PDB file of C-alpha atoms in Angstrom:
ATOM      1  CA  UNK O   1      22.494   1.847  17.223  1.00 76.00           C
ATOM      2  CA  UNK O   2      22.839  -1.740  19.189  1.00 85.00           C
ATOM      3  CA  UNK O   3      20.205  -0.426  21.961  1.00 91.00           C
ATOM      4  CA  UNK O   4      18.678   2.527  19.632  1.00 92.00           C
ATOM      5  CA  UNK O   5      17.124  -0.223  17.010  1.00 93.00           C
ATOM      6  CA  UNK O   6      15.938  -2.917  19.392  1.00 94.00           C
ATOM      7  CA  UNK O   7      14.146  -0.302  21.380  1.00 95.00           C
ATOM      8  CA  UNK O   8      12.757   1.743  18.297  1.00 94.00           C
ATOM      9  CA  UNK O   9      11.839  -2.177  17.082  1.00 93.00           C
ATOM     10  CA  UNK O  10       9.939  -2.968  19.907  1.00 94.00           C
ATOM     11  CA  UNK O  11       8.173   0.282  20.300  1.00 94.00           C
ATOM     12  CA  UNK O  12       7.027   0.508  16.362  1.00 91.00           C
ATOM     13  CA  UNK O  13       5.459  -2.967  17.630  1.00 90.00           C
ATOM     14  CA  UNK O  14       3.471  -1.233  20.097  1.00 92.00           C
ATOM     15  CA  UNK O  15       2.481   1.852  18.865  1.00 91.00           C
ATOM     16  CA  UNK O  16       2.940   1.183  14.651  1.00 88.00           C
ATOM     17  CA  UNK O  17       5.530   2.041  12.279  1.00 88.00           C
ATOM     18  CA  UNK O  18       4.378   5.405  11.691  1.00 90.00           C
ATOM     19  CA  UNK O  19       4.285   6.822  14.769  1.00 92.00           C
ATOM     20  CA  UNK O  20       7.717   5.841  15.208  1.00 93.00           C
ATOM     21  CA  UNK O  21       9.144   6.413  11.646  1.00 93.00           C
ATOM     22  CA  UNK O  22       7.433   9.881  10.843  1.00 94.00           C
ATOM     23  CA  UNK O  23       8.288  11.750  14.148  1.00 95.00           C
ATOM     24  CA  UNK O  24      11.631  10.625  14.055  1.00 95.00           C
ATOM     25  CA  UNK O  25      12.311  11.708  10.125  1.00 95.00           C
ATOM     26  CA  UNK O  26      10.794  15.262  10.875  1.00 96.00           C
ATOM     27  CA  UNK O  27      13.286  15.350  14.122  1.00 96.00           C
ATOM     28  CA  UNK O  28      16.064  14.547  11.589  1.00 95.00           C
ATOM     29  CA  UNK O  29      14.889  16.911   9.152  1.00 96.00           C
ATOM     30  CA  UNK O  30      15.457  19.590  11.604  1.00 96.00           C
ATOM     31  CA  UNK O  31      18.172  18.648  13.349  1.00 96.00           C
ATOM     32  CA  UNK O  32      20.132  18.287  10.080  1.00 95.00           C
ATOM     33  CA  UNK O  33      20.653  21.665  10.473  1.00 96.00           C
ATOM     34  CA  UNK O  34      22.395  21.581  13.560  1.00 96.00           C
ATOM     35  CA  UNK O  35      24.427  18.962  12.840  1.00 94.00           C
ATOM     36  CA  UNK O  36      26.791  20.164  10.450  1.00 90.00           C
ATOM     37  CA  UNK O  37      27.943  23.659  12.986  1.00 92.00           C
ATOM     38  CA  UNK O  38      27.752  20.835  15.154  1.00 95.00           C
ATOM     39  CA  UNK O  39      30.501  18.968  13.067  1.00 91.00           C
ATOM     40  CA  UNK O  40      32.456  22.129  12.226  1.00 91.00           C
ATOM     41  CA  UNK O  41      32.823  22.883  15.808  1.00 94.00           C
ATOM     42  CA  UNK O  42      36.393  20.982  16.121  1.00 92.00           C
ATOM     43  CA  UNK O  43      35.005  19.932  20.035  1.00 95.00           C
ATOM     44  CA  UNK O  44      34.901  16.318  20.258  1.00 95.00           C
ATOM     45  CA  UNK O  45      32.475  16.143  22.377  1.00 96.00           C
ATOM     46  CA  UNK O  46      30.383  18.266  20.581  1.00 97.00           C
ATOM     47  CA  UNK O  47      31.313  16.141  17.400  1.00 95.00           C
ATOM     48  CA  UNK O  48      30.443  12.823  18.973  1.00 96.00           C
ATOM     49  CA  UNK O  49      26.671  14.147  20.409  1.00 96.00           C
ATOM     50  CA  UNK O  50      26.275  15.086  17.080  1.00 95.00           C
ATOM     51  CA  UNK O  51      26.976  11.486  15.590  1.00 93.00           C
ATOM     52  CA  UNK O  52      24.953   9.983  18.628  1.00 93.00           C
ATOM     53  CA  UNK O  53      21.569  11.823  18.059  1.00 93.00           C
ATOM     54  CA  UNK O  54      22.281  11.534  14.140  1.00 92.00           C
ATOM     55  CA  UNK O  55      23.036   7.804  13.853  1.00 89.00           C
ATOM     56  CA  UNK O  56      22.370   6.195  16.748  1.00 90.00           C
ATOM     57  CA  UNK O  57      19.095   7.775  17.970  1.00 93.00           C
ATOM     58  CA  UNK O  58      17.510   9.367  14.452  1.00 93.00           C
ATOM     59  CA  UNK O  59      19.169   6.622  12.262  1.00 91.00           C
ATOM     60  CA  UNK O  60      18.299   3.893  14.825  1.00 92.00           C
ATOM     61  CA  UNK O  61      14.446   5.091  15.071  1.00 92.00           C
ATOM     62  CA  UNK O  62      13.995   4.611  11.062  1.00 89.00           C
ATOM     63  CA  UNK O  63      15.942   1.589  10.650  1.00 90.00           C
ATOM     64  CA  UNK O  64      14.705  -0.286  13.898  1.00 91.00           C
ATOM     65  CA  UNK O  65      11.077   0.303  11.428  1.00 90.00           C
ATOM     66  CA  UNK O  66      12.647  -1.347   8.108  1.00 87.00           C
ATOM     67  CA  UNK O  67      11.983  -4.333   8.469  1.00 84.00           C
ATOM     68  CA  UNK O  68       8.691  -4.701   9.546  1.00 85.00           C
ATOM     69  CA  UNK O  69       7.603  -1.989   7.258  1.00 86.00           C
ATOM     70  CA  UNK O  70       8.603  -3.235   4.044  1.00 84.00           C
ATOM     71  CA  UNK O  71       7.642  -7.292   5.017  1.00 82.00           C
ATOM     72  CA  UNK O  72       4.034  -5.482   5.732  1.00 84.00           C
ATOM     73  CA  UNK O  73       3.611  -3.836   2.594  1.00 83.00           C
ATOM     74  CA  UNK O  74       3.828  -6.948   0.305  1.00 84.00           C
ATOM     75  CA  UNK O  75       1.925 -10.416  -0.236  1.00 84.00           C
ATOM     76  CA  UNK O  76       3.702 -13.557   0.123  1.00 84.00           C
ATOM     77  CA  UNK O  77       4.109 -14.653  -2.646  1.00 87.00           C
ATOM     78  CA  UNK O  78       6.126 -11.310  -3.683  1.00 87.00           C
ATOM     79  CA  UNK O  79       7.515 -10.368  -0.005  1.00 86.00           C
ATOM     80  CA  UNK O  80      11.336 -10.594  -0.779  1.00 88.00           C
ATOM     81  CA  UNK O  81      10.975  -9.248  -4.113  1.00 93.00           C
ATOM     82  CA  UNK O  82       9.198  -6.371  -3.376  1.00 89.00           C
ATOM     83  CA  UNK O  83      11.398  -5.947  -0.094  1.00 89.00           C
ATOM     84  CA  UNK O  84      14.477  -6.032  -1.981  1.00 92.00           C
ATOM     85  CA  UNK O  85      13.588  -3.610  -4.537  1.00 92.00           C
ATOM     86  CA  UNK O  86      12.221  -1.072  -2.443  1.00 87.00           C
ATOM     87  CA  UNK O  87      15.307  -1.504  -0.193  1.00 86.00           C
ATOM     88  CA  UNK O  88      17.896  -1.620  -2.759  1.00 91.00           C
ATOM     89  CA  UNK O  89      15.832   1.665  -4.496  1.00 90.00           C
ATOM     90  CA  UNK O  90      16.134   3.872  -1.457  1.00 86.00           C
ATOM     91  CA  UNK O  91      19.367   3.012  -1.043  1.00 87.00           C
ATOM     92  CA  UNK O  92      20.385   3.987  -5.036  1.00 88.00           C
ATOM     93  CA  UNK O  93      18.678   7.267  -4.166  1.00 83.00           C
ATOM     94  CA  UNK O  94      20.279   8.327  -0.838  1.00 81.00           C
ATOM     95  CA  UNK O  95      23.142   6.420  -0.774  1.00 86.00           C
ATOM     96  CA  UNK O  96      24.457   7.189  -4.293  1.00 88.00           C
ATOM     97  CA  UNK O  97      23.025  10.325  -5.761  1.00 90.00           C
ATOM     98  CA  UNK O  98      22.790  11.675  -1.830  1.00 90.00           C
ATOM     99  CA  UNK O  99      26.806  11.711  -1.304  1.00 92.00           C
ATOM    100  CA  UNK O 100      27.234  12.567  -4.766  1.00 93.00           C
ATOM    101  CA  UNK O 101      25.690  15.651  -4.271  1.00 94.00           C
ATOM    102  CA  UNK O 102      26.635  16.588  -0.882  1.00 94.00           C
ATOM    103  CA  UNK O 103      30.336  16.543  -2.696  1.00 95.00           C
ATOM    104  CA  UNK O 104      29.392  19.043  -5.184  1.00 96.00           C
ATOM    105  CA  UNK O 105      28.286  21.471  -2.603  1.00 96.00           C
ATOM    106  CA  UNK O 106      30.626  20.989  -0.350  1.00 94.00           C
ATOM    107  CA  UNK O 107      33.339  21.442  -3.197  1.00 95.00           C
ATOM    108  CA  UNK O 108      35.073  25.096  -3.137  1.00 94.00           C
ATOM    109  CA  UNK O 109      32.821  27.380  -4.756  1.00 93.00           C
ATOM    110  CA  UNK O 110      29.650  24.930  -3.590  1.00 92.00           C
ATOM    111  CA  UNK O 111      26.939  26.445  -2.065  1.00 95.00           C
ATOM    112  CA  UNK O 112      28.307  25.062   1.381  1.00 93.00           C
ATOM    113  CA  UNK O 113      27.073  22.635   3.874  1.00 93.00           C
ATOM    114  CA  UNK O 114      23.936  24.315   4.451  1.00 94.00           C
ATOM    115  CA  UNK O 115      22.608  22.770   1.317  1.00 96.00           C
ATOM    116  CA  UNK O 116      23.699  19.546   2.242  1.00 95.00           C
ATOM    117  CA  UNK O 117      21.205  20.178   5.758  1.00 96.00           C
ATOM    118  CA  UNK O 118      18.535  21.148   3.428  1.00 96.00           C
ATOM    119  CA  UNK O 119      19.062  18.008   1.045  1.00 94.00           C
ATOM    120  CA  UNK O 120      18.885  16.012   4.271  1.00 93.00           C
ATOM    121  CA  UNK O 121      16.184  17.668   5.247  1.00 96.00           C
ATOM    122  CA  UNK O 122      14.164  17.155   1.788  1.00 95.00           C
ATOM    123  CA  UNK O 123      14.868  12.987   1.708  1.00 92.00           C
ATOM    124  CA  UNK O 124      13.819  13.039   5.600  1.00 93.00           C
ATOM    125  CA  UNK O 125      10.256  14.710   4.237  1.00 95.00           C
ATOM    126  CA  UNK O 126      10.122  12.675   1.525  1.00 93.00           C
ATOM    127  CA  UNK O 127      10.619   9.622   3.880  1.00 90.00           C
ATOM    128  CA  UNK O 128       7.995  10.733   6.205  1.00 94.00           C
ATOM    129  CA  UNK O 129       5.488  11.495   3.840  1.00 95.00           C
ATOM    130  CA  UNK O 130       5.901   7.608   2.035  1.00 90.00           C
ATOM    131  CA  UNK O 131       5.015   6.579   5.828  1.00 90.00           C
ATOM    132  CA  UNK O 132       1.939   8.592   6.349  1.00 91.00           C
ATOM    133  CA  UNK O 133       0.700   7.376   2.705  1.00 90.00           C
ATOM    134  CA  UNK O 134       2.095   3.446   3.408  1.00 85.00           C
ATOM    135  CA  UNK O 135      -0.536   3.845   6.424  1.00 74.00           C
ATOM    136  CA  UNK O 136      -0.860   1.465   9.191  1.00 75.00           C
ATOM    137  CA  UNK O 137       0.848  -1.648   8.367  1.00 69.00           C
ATOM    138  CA  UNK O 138       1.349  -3.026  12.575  1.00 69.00           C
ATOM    139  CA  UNK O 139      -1.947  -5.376  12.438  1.00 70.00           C
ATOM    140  CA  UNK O 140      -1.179  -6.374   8.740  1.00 70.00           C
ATOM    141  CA  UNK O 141      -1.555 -10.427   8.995  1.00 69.00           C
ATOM    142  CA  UNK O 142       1.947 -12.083   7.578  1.00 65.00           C
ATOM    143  CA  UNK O 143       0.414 -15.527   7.174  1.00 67.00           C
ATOM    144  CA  UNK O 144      -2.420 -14.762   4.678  1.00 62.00           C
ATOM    145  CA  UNK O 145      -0.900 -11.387   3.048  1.00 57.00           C
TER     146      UNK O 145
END
């Protein structure tokens, strides 16, 4: 993620947040599904391409968008408010009730990895239909929001 969110930075700057943050949501939306035979696999290299295009290059693409995304989509006056929140939200959603899910159906009698892929799949849609309806926020003017 050290080159992946400098890079995906940069290019969100260029071309806006949503052409960098949808495509690469739908690409982890998909490839959720490959990465947990990818996982099961017991090949360590196989293992490690599978963390690489997960968290460094999928993972990397939507967080090098973060921060200029949510500074854009509030005023001034409530810009770290409004940041935090929306932050601190998201991560409540996947990073509590996401894991706490993903136990129960991995758990024995769980329906299995396959609905964790499809729960990763479903916040990765969610995610990348929040960023077509945030719209363009790139030329949004900091100084006078």
């Amino acid at each position: 993620m050290i080159f992946a969110i400098p890079l995906f930075s940069w290019l969100s700057d260029k071309v806006g947040r949503r052409m960098v943050r949808v495509p690469a949501a739908a690409l982890f939306a998909v490839f959720s599904f490959f990465m947990f035979p990818m996982l099961e696999s017991r090949s360590t290299p196989i293992i490690l391409l599978a963390f690489v295009i997960s968290m460094a290059i999928l993972n990397g693409a939507a967080a090098g968008t973060n921060g200029a995304l949510l500074s854009e989509l509030f005023p001034t006056k409530y810009r770290y408010t409004g940041t935090s929140v929306a932050y601190q939200m998201a991560g409540l959603i996947g990073g509590g009730i996401g894991p706490l899910l993903a136990a129960v159906f991995l758990a024995p009698g769980g329906p299995g990895p396959g609905a964790v892929a499809v729960m990763t799949a479903a916040f990765c849609v969610v995610s990348a239909v929040c960023t077509v309806f945030v719209g363009d926020t790139r030329k949004t003017d900091l100084q006078n929001a």
